Amino acid sequence: MSDETYYLTTPIYYVNATPHLGHAYTTILADTMARFQRLRLGPEQVYFLTGTDEHGDKVAQAAAKAGESPQAYADRISGVFKETWKRLGLTPDQFIRTTTDHHKRTVQRFLQQIYDSGDIYFGEYGGHYCFGCERFYTEKELQDGKCPDHRTAPTFIKEENYFFRMGKYQDWLIDHINGHPDFIRPERYKNEVLSFLRDPLEDLCISRPRARLEWGIPIPFDEQFVTYVWFDALINYISALGWPEGEEFRRFWPAAQHLIAKDILKPHAIYWPIMLKAAGIEPYRHLNVHGYWKIEEAKMSKSLGKVVRPLDLADAYGRDAFRYFLLREMTFGLDASFSEEALVARLNADLANDLGNLYSRVLKLIERFYGGNITGWTYSGTFSDATRDALTEITAAMKRFAFSEALGAIWNLVSATNKYLVTNEPWKQDPGDPRTKAVLFTAAETLRRIAVLLMPFLPETAERMMRGLGIDAPPTSIRLEEGLSLGLLDRSLERQIREVPALFPRVESATPRSSKNRKTTAAPSEVSPDEITIEEFRRLDLRVAEVVEAEAVPGSKKLVRLRVRLTGEERTIVAGLREQYPPETWPGKQVILVANLKPTTLMGIQSQGMVLAAEDEEGKIVLLTPEQRIPPGSQVR
Ligand code: MSP
């Protein structure tokens, strides 16, 4: 077993907003890379970290606006991040939060250590402070006197603070970057950092007076101050591993691969390596920087009011289709434009057409010709080299975080298999001819190998493809090379194609499915406890249903069992309205149904939804019905 380890991190996201497409993108990239490395090195050799950044002005302000304490607010939003990653099927090994005692103690220990070694001093500073970015800007960095990110005028602040002697390490950092040419990659970002380092590096103000900001980690050597949010946040990458004594720190540091977008290049490329150096810790291995998703050519950010909710897209198109689009569409390091139309186009062309059609065509022919039996067939080996070459290409591309290229290598294989079928036309041949069998089996085995290669990228699809081919997904301990060679051709085993639904149904509609959910107008920056967002409301599936029959539930005075009709389906509903509406009054009535309520069992009868009624102060109950008759199944909006 290799003793190489791989430690992969995402930024820890601020809890002043709920997750949007940008956060999902970085975390999905990291998940894909973590899955890939687990299949390359073994699961125990890989550690994938994400989490939330919970201190600072921004969070304190968002909490105040929501009428909550900062901690309660951070707990809630951090929970939304965690839940979102779970629902997207992501697999971090740890979700770190900066408000845990462990993290706070680690930050204090780190600060004390560099204070003791003389790299922190007390002084006065005046500068242009952007509350959005939580940092001071130099005159040169401002654009037309405004913060380049938030486009708001900064506030001039003068105060006494603690400073970190960054300037002292400038030459060391330049040498380190030059000596390790891919320390920061892609190259454009390395060049950006080196060009920034041509000017003398100012010392970094690392504290905020507690009188101005309470919500932070107290500086251990002066309780009147809290630590600057970036000092707190960056240290998460080692506190998560239990620095300095932790077993995981020993195993995974410095094999660290940080993954970020270009917005936070400077803290990661300059502050962080210098902080590590000052504390006597080896620098991380690589900083991997991706570009920005833009919507309608504007940078997508909450403050500019253009937000795309990742879960809406994953719900509308499927997790793997969403994942595929993000991985394929953006060239690592460059910006890309997001549009739902582009997502649908890729889904239809690459997933439904190229891969999905190939898969169902091969399986259907095997079903038709041989009753789905694929035991003991031979494999012509036509694609053995091609699948191995694809793995070599994928491995090389993944080393550079070139996800789109890696998928390109898999899709070349998909195209080659499609071409092979078109050339051999097995559908026109005699099923009894062994060559027909060999062609179809070769295609089936190549599809199995494609599924193996897809495991890190489209995990659910890979599993479905294998299941359809009559095999279970390989154990998580398998390596990709093994997966390629352990074929269907274990001749002694009974193999039967299983019936599978289309991998990716085409999306016909010209109107994107999640457009009703998409926010292109100002998005709420936080959710107040008494309000729900429009997305939350839209999760309710309210429908008109027509009652077909009704009967009293034996043993209950209140309950009535209804049989209702929606479009093309009937359901049983148990309603507690028998006293107001006896069974004979129901048939033919149209009611409003909460159609996606989790089914529940009442008096032994499963109720598949809830009928809406209004109740006045005296307890009088009236049923809600549409004002005119409308086809059953119609949506209530
Ligand atoms: N809390 C800091 C990071 C501390 S890391 C020690 C922070 N948080 S953030 O919530 O603003 O997240 C920034 C990160 O979110 C980006 O670096 C990127 O990973 C992701 N993205 C946010 N918007 C994005 C796009 N529009 N496009 C691509 N990724 C984006 O900064």
XYZ file of C-alpha atoms and ligand atoms in Angstrom:
668
model
C 0.000 0.000 0.000
C 1.216 3.485 -0.824
C 2.138 5.667 2.138
C 1.393 8.792 0.138
C -1.326 10.851 1.805
C -3.588 13.489 0.359
C -5.154 16.293 2.368
C -7.734 18.368 0.557
C -9.457 21.487 1.860
C -12.120 23.927 0.692
C -12.422 27.446 2.078
C -14.512 27.526 5.199
C -17.568 29.502 4.163
C -18.884 32.558 5.949
C -22.178 31.947 7.655
C -23.536 35.356 6.715
C -25.317 33.779 3.751
C -26.728 30.402 2.837
C -24.902 28.257 0.250
C -25.003 29.348 -3.366
C -23.644 27.962 -6.591
C -20.091 29.235 -5.965
C -19.810 27.449 -2.616
C -21.316 24.312 -4.117
C -18.873 24.416 -7.001
C -15.744 24.410 -4.838
C -17.147 21.749 -2.539
C -18.226 19.508 -5.445
C -14.766 19.842 -7.015
C -13.213 18.884 -3.713
C -15.573 15.930 -3.329
C -14.701 14.688 -6.813
C -11.006 15.015 -6.091
C -11.368 13.283 -2.720
C -13.237 10.367 -4.310
C -10.637 10.157 -7.055
C -7.727 10.120 -4.594
C -9.487 7.533 -2.412
C -9.669 5.286 -5.473
C -6.018 6.016 -6.280
C -4.403 5.807 -2.863
C -6.919 4.015 -0.656
C -9.632 5.677 1.438
C -7.564 5.868 4.606
C -4.839 7.861 2.827
C -7.153 10.770 2.030
C -8.620 13.485 4.235
C -11.207 15.934 2.923
C -12.052 18.991 5.020
C -14.716 21.644 4.677
C -16.591 23.787 7.181
C -17.786 27.217 8.180
C -16.113 30.482 9.187
C -18.219 31.926 11.950
C -16.541 34.955 13.541
C -16.187 38.562 12.465
C -18.131 41.713 11.652
C -20.116 40.254 8.793
C -21.508 37.414 10.833
C -22.215 39.617 13.860
C -24.109 42.046 11.614
C -26.098 39.318 9.865
C -27.047 37.826 13.254
C -28.185 41.211 14.562
C -30.288 41.719 11.454
C -31.897 38.320 11.958
C -32.564 39.166 15.618
C -30.487 36.262 16.876
C -27.385 35.881 18.993
C -24.275 35.387 16.841
C -23.863 31.851 18.144
C -27.467 30.811 17.516
C -27.298 32.367 14.096
C -23.978 30.667 13.273
C -25.359 27.323 14.497
C -28.339 27.639 12.208
C -26.556 28.717 9.017
C -23.678 26.339 9.573
C -26.337 23.615 9.815
C -27.733 24.694 6.453
C -24.284 24.299 4.864
C -23.792 20.898 6.396
C -27.231 19.731 5.315
C -26.750 21.083 1.792
C -23.533 19.110 1.347
C -25.288 16.030 2.631
C -28.172 16.459 0.238
C -25.739 16.947 -2.629
C -24.143 13.616 -1.692
C -20.753 15.097 -0.731
C -18.390 13.143 1.487
C -16.129 15.338 3.638
C -14.188 13.570 6.392
C -14.664 16.553 8.690
C -16.862 19.639 8.809
C -14.993 22.175 10.934
C -16.586 25.139 12.711
C -14.481 28.018 13.966
C -16.636 28.565 17.059
C -15.701 25.235 18.635
C -13.542 25.320 21.758
C -10.938 23.170 20.117
C -10.451 25.588 17.237
C -10.430 28.634 19.521
C -7.765 27.085 21.735
C -5.649 26.195 18.698
C -5.800 29.755 17.355
C -4.756 31.111 20.745
C -1.889 28.687 20.967
C -0.700 29.637 17.494
C -0.881 33.363 18.300
C 0.950 32.915 21.574
C 3.688 30.984 19.838
C 4.443 33.648 17.244
C 4.015 36.399 19.837
C 6.623 34.680 22.017
C 8.997 34.405 19.094
C 8.720 38.156 18.492
C 6.727 38.289 15.262
C 3.801 40.227 16.726
C 4.022 43.824 17.958
C 1.615 46.539 19.153
C 1.167 49.714 17.115
C -1.192 52.286 15.646
C -2.749 52.131 12.245
C -5.092 54.239 10.139
C -6.577 52.892 6.966
C -9.518 52.365 4.640
C -11.558 49.523 6.050
C -14.163 47.592 4.083
C -16.633 45.927 6.422
C -17.757 43.566 3.666
C -14.225 42.207 3.169
C -13.238 42.694 6.803
C -9.928 44.176 5.813
C -8.030 47.396 5.280
C -7.386 48.530 1.720
C -4.430 50.594 0.539
C -5.178 53.663 -1.624
C -3.759 51.796 -4.584
C -6.086 48.849 -4.181
C -9.257 50.948 -4.130
C -11.057 51.571 -7.413
C -12.477 55.112 -7.699
C -12.102 55.297 -3.934
C -14.307 52.208 -3.492
C -13.806 48.599 -2.495
C -13.272 46.713 -5.781
C -15.347 43.771 -4.560
C -18.303 45.421 -2.879
C -18.268 48.720 -4.780
C -18.917 50.607 -1.565
C -16.821 53.382 -0.047
C -14.612 52.089 2.791
C -14.598 53.668 6.252
C -11.416 55.382 7.457
C -10.470 53.826 10.777
C -7.574 54.739 13.050
C -6.838 52.577 16.048
C -4.194 50.746 18.086
C -3.770 47.115 17.218
C -1.457 44.116 17.063
C 0.592 43.587 13.933
C 2.223 40.539 12.419
C 5.684 41.068 10.908
C 4.856 39.784 7.446
C 7.418 41.991 5.750
C 10.191 40.072 7.470
C 9.294 36.933 5.480
C 8.749 38.501 2.074
C 12.050 37.331 0.558
C 11.593 33.858 1.956
C 8.147 33.632 0.318
C 9.392 34.858 -3.058
C 12.175 32.266 -2.953
C 9.770 29.544 -1.936
C 7.391 30.329 -4.804
C 10.238 30.462 -7.308
C 11.715 27.252 -5.950
C 8.381 25.395 -6.181
C 6.954 26.500 -9.506
C 3.553 24.923 -8.987
C 3.140 25.950 -5.350
C 0.361 28.236 -6.612
C -1.466 27.000 -9.690
C -2.577 27.599 -12.407
C 0.364 29.786 -13.316
C -1.620 32.988 -13.865
C -2.308 33.155 -10.118
C 1.321 32.499 -9.237
C 2.245 35.395 -11.505
C -0.357 37.594 -9.872
C 1.087 36.838 -6.444
C 4.684 37.386 -7.570
C 3.742 40.695 -9.114
C 2.081 41.738 -5.872
C 5.227 40.756 -4.003
C 7.297 43.180 -6.086
C 6.193 45.967 -3.730
C 7.229 45.846 -0.104
C 4.813 43.801 1.974
C 3.179 45.728 4.783
C 2.848 44.148 8.198
C -0.582 42.671 8.807
C -2.979 44.061 11.380
C -4.191 40.940 13.169
C -6.441 42.251 15.929
C -9.674 44.181 16.385
C -10.434 46.060 19.598
C -13.120 44.245 21.517
C -14.885 47.540 22.055
C -15.649 47.547 18.312
C -16.024 43.829 17.694
C -16.967 41.297 20.359
C -17.552 38.339 18.058
C -14.100 36.843 17.726
C -11.430 34.829 19.491
C -9.757 36.781 22.324
C -6.041 37.363 21.821
C -4.347 35.301 24.549
C -1.859 37.990 25.535
C -4.357 40.891 25.556
C -8.009 40.276 26.387
C -8.978 43.728 25.101
C -8.616 42.470 21.563
C -10.005 39.724 19.398
C -8.113 38.190 16.536
C -8.526 39.267 12.922
C -10.928 36.962 11.120
C -8.373 35.717 8.568
C -5.941 34.698 11.285
C -8.722 32.755 12.925
C -9.967 31.241 9.647
C -6.719 30.114 8.017
C -5.653 28.218 11.098
C -8.663 25.907 10.589
C -6.573 23.947 8.107
C -4.285 22.737 10.870
C -6.596 22.871 13.859
C -8.835 20.371 12.037
C -5.921 17.936 12.060
C -5.149 18.487 15.732
C -1.990 20.607 15.365
C 0.550 20.347 16.911
C 0.395 16.888 18.486
C -2.502 15.288 16.596
C -2.061 11.996 14.824
C -3.867 13.338 11.762
C -1.602 16.370 11.665
C 1.382 14.049 11.591
C -0.145 11.957 8.831
C -1.582 14.617 6.569
C 0.574 17.711 6.960
C 2.233 19.041 4.777
C 0.519 16.948 2.058
C -2.084 19.712 1.875
C -3.905 20.761 -1.259
C -5.888 23.911 -0.635
C -8.689 24.591 -3.077
C -10.065 28.141 -3.317
C -11.420 30.653 -5.835
C -9.421 33.662 -6.913
C -11.272 36.008 -4.523
C -9.235 34.811 -1.560
C -5.898 34.354 -3.289
C -3.973 36.879 -1.220
C -4.708 35.521 2.257
C -3.959 31.977 1.078
C -0.918 32.727 -1.055
C 0.711 35.345 1.169
C -0.584 35.483 4.755
C -0.955 31.749 5.240
C 2.485 30.492 4.104
C 4.092 33.294 6.124
C 2.014 32.439 9.181
C 3.116 28.819 8.849
C 6.737 29.838 8.424
C 6.614 32.082 11.495
C 5.196 29.202 13.532
C 7.875 26.815 12.273
C 5.417 24.685 10.280
C 6.207 23.469 6.766
C 4.273 25.191 3.980
C 1.330 23.427 2.395
C 1.992 21.575 -0.855
C -0.202 23.392 -3.372
C -2.679 26.187 -3.596
C -5.195 25.385 -6.350
C -7.136 28.376 -7.553
C -10.259 28.300 -9.660
C -12.142 31.088 -11.396
C -15.523 32.599 -10.769
C -18.934 31.585 -11.959
C -20.587 34.620 -13.428
C -24.232 35.087 -14.061
C -25.223 37.482 -16.781
C -21.619 38.539 -16.868
C -21.724 40.037 -13.378
C -19.780 38.440 -10.610
C -22.203 36.336 -8.666
C -22.325 37.454 -5.116
C -24.974 37.867 -2.540
C -24.454 41.586 -2.208
C -25.090 42.077 -5.913
C -28.304 40.129 -5.627
C -27.808 37.295 -8.101
C -27.991 33.996 -6.369
C -28.389 30.502 -7.719
C -29.399 27.896 -5.167
C -27.510 24.660 -5.686
C -30.217 22.456 -4.234
C -32.838 23.813 -6.620
C -30.671 22.809 -9.550
C -29.798 19.413 -8.134
C -33.484 18.780 -7.370
C -34.583 19.876 -10.816
C -31.997 18.005 -12.897
C -30.500 15.388 -10.594
C -27.331 15.600 -8.524
C -25.095 13.966 -11.096
C -26.287 16.100 -14.005
C -25.661 19.238 -11.924
C -22.271 17.927 -10.894
C -21.363 17.007 -14.454
C -22.202 20.467 -15.710
C -20.071 22.218 -13.097
C -17.103 19.908 -13.585
C -17.251 19.973 -17.365
C -18.170 23.536 -18.158
C -15.474 25.431 -16.298
C -11.838 25.253 -17.311
C -9.978 25.169 -14.024
C -8.558 28.612 -13.280
C -10.761 30.560 -15.692
C -14.129 32.195 -15.140
C -17.244 30.657 -16.656
C -20.770 31.850 -17.252
C -23.570 30.028 -15.582
C -26.898 29.560 -17.248
C -29.548 26.960 -16.824
C -29.904 26.762 -20.612
C -26.249 25.711 -20.894
C -26.819 23.097 -18.201
C -29.800 21.673 -20.111
C -27.804 21.666 -23.352
C -24.981 19.647 -21.769
C -27.409 17.324 -20.064
C -29.159 16.559 -23.339
C -26.042 16.289 -25.498
C -23.449 14.612 -23.284
C -25.515 12.760 -20.728
C -28.852 11.838 -22.295
C -27.555 11.431 -25.828
C -23.918 10.286 -25.822
C -23.800 8.262 -22.630
C -27.452 7.495 -21.861
C -28.380 6.348 -25.371
C -25.282 4.220 -25.705
C -26.034 2.525 -22.434
C -29.695 1.802 -23.074
C -29.064 0.748 -26.669
C -26.519 -1.886 -25.640
C -28.543 -3.195 -22.740
C -31.752 -3.352 -24.741
C -30.107 -5.299 -27.549
C -28.691 -7.800 -25.094
C -32.149 -8.112 -23.560
C -33.790 -8.590 -26.930
C -31.275 -10.997 -28.400
C -30.270 -13.048 -25.392
C -32.883 -12.436 -22.737
C -30.328 -10.310 -20.895
C -28.045 -13.242 -20.169
C -24.373 -12.284 -20.384
C -22.805 -15.244 -18.644
C -19.547 -16.535 -20.012
C -19.187 -14.273 -22.989
C -15.958 -13.270 -24.593
C -14.551 -9.786 -24.815
C -12.672 -8.860 -27.942
C -10.400 -6.525 -26.009
C -10.806 -3.754 -28.574
C -10.978 -1.127 -25.871
C -8.523 -2.500 -23.325
C -5.783 -0.094 -24.311
C -8.201 2.767 -24.762
C -9.608 2.413 -21.233
C -6.121 2.221 -19.766
C -5.020 5.251 -21.749
C -8.089 7.095 -20.557
C -7.106 6.353 -16.957
C -3.589 7.665 -17.601
C -5.029 10.839 -19.098
C -7.497 11.255 -16.248
C -4.744 10.804 -13.664
C -2.555 13.402 -15.373
C -5.446 15.849 -15.675
C -6.528 15.390 -12.060
C -3.010 16.128 -10.884
C -3.570 19.615 -12.299
C -7.167 19.831 -11.106
C -8.204 19.805 -14.774
C -11.606 18.218 -14.164
C -13.007 19.143 -17.527
C -10.109 17.458 -19.325
C -10.538 14.333 -17.237
C -14.189 14.125 -18.231
C -13.162 14.821 -21.826
C -11.011 11.665 -21.742
C -14.009 9.613 -20.574
C -16.249 11.107 -23.223
C -13.705 10.215 -25.927
C -14.183 6.641 -24.839
C -17.956 7.046 -24.962
C -17.702 8.410 -28.511
C -15.361 5.616 -29.583
C -17.822 3.029 -28.263
C -20.703 4.707 -30.067
C -18.658 4.679 -33.254
C -17.787 1.029 -32.777
C -21.479 0.158 -32.608
C -22.363 2.249 -35.620
C -19.577 0.547 -37.603
C -20.568 -2.966 -36.545
C -24.341 -2.468 -36.528
C -25.111 -5.418 -34.241
C -28.843 -4.615 -34.505
C -28.715 -5.683 -38.170
C -26.800 -8.890 -37.515
C -27.830 -12.417 -36.697
C -28.029 -12.770 -32.902
C -26.805 -16.359 -33.242
C -23.570 -15.280 -34.901
C -20.813 -15.293 -32.238
C -19.437 -12.053 -33.710
C -22.680 -10.255 -32.866
C -22.380 -11.442 -29.290
C -18.738 -10.387 -29.165
C -19.562 -6.864 -30.386
C -22.336 -6.410 -27.855
C -20.353 -7.834 -25.047
C -17.357 -5.694 -25.896
C -19.626 -2.657 -25.743
C -21.123 -3.826 -22.414
C -17.705 -4.412 -20.888
C -16.500 -1.022 -22.112
C -19.555 0.539 -20.505
C -18.645 -1.185 -17.264
C -15.169 0.299 -17.475
C -16.604 3.701 -18.279
C -18.732 3.323 -15.149
C -15.600 2.561 -13.101
C -13.862 5.642 -14.480
C -16.952 7.730 -13.739
C -17.067 6.767 -10.059
C -15.426 9.933 -8.699
C -17.231 12.240 -11.112
C -20.786 10.869 -11.303
C -20.997 8.476 -8.366
C -24.708 7.704 -8.572
C -24.677 7.162 -12.309
C -21.647 4.883 -12.063
C -23.473 2.750 -9.539
C -26.667 2.628 -11.579
C -24.742 1.628 -14.676
C -23.049 -1.229 -12.868
C -26.257 -2.377 -11.284
C -27.905 -2.472 -14.695
C -25.032 -4.559 -15.997
C -25.711 -7.141 -13.337
C -22.876 -6.275 -10.963
C -22.688 -4.473 -7.682
C -20.599 -1.353 -7.259
C -17.069 -2.331 -6.220
C -16.071 -1.952 -2.561
C -14.742 1.458 -1.564
C -11.308 -0.051 -1.024
C -10.898 -0.834 -4.733
C -8.306 1.026 -6.862
C -9.242 2.285 -10.289
C -6.766 -0.020 -12.097
C -8.263 -3.043 -10.383
C -11.734 -1.840 -11.283
C -10.752 -1.724 -14.930
C -9.415 -5.236 -14.979
C -12.000 -7.053 -12.848
C -14.432 -7.372 -15.701
C -17.754 -8.897 -16.391
C -15.869 -11.724 -17.914
C -15.653 -13.817 -14.873
C -17.009 -16.589 -17.031
C -18.063 -18.869 -14.263
C -20.520 -16.334 -12.835
C -24.124 -16.028 -13.850
C -24.656 -12.519 -15.099
C -27.968 -11.078 -15.974
C -28.666 -7.596 -17.267
C -31.114 -5.951 -14.927
C -33.837 -3.705 -16.209
C -32.817 -0.087 -15.642
C -34.547 3.190 -16.310
C -32.967 5.700 -18.714
C -29.824 7.106 -17.104
C -30.616 10.688 -18.039
C -34.025 11.502 -19.480
C -33.839 14.339 -21.990
C -35.111 17.703 -20.849
C -37.441 18.819 -23.619
C -38.756 22.047 -22.207
C -37.242 25.273 -23.453
C -38.016 26.853 -20.093
C -35.556 25.697 -17.514
C -37.135 23.562 -14.810
C -35.819 25.443 -11.879
C -36.362 28.937 -13.300
C -39.306 29.472 -11.009
C -36.947 28.847 -8.141
C -34.097 30.892 -9.424
C -33.420 34.232 -7.924
C -32.405 36.948 -10.251
C -33.755 39.717 -8.092
C -32.455 40.751 -4.708
C -31.970 37.727 -2.516
C -32.570 37.845 1.201
C -29.216 37.941 2.888
C -30.542 36.016 5.834
C -33.711 34.237 6.797
C -35.576 35.611 9.761
C -36.976 32.985 12.113
C -40.590 34.094 11.469
C -40.363 34.119 7.725
C -39.861 31.520 5.093
C -38.251 32.166 1.746
C -40.132 31.787 -1.487
C -38.052 28.679 -2.166
C -39.194 27.161 1.080
C -42.787 27.921 0.184
C -42.318 26.395 -3.240
C -41.184 23.151 -1.726
C -44.806 22.642 -0.741
C -46.653 20.729 -3.432
C -50.209 22.020 -3.054
C -52.700 20.503 -5.475
C -56.371 20.328 -6.245
C -57.760 16.829 -5.662
C -61.230 15.458 -6.340
C -62.869 13.169 -3.826
C -63.995 9.906 -5.410
C -65.324 8.134 -2.327
C -65.438 8.590 1.433
C -66.147 6.378 4.407
C -66.035 6.678 8.178
C -62.961 5.209 9.851
C -64.250 2.533 12.238
C -63.406 3.189 15.859
C -62.951 6.943 15.378
C -65.502 9.735 15.705
C -63.454 12.301 13.845
C -61.689 10.496 11.063
C -62.911 9.992 7.560
C -61.098 7.997 4.913
C -61.090 9.648 1.495
C -60.160 8.315 -1.883
C -59.032 11.301 -3.977
C -57.988 11.721 -7.580
C -55.125 13.875 -8.904
C -53.775 13.789 -12.478
C -53.561 10.102 -13.354
C -53.319 8.826 -9.788
C -55.529 8.132 -6.808
C -54.586 8.422 -3.181
C -55.963 7.627 0.224
C -56.202 10.487 2.677
C -57.320 10.313 6.263
C -58.889 13.604 7.380
C -60.083 14.607 10.859
C -63.196 16.354 9.531
C -65.960 13.769 9.908
C -67.926 15.788 12.469
C -68.132 18.827 10.171
C -68.264 16.825 6.937
C -69.854 13.365 7.236
C -68.846 10.785 4.583
C -71.862 11.308 2.291
C -70.989 15.017 1.800
C -67.571 14.324 0.284
C -67.873 12.578 -3.107
C -67.406 14.996 -6.014
C -65.923 17.738 -3.810
C -62.704 19.393 -4.881
C -60.223 19.967 -2.064
C -56.737 21.411 -1.613
C -54.159 18.757 -0.825
C -50.632 19.052 0.573
C -49.430 16.439 -1.882
C -45.798 16.038 -0.831
C -46.385 15.573 2.884
C -44.557 12.541 4.236
C -47.179 9.748 4.487
C -48.371 8.924 7.970
C -50.477 6.099 9.392
C -53.691 6.911 11.295
C -55.775 4.103 12.825
C -53.860 1.631 10.701
C -54.558 3.485 7.433
C -51.778 5.186 5.512
C -52.649 8.789 4.701
C -50.858 10.156 1.633
C -51.296 13.884 2.102
C -53.352 16.401 4.017
C -56.548 18.252 3.166
C -56.532 21.970 4.014
C -59.266 23.587 6.084
C -59.615 26.893 7.946
C -60.525 27.210 11.606
C -62.009 30.274 13.298
C -61.513 31.342 16.911
C -64.512 29.343 18.117
C -63.169 26.213 16.542
C -65.527 26.200 13.561
C -63.884 24.416 10.674
C -64.554 24.929 6.972
C -63.019 23.085 4.100
C -60.960 24.984 1.488
C -62.128 24.331 -2.041
C -61.353 26.022 -5.386
C -63.681 28.860 -6.255
C -64.515 27.134 -9.576
C -64.050 23.578 -10.771
C -60.582 22.965 -12.125
C -58.924 19.754 -13.394
C -57.790 17.550 -10.500
C -54.019 17.700 -10.064
C -53.866 21.462 -10.797
C -51.176 23.196 -8.798
C -51.933 25.773 -6.120
C -49.428 28.635 -6.348
N -14.560 32.662 5.012
C -13.755 32.985 3.892
C -12.779 31.889 3.585
C -11.880 31.477 4.705
S -10.873 30.141 4.237
C -9.751 30.009 5.417
C -14.631 33.226 2.682
N -15.841 32.695 2.690
S -16.913 32.803 1.491
O -18.138 32.256 2.016
O -16.964 34.106 0.968
O -16.426 31.793 0.402
C -15.552 32.157 -0.638
C -15.366 30.980 -1.532
O -16.639 30.513 -2.031
C -14.562 31.191 -2.811
O -13.185 31.171 -2.609
C -15.042 30.029 -3.641
O -14.506 28.839 -3.156
C -16.521 30.041 -3.357
N -17.212 30.967 -4.242
C -18.036 31.973 -3.851
N -18.561 32.553 -4.960
C -18.086 31.967 -6.075
C -18.355 32.103 -7.465
N -19.183 32.994 -7.951
N -17.731 31.254 -8.303
C -16.896 30.280 -7.859
N -16.637 30.123 -6.559
C -17.133 31.005 -5.644
O -14.151 33.858 1.757
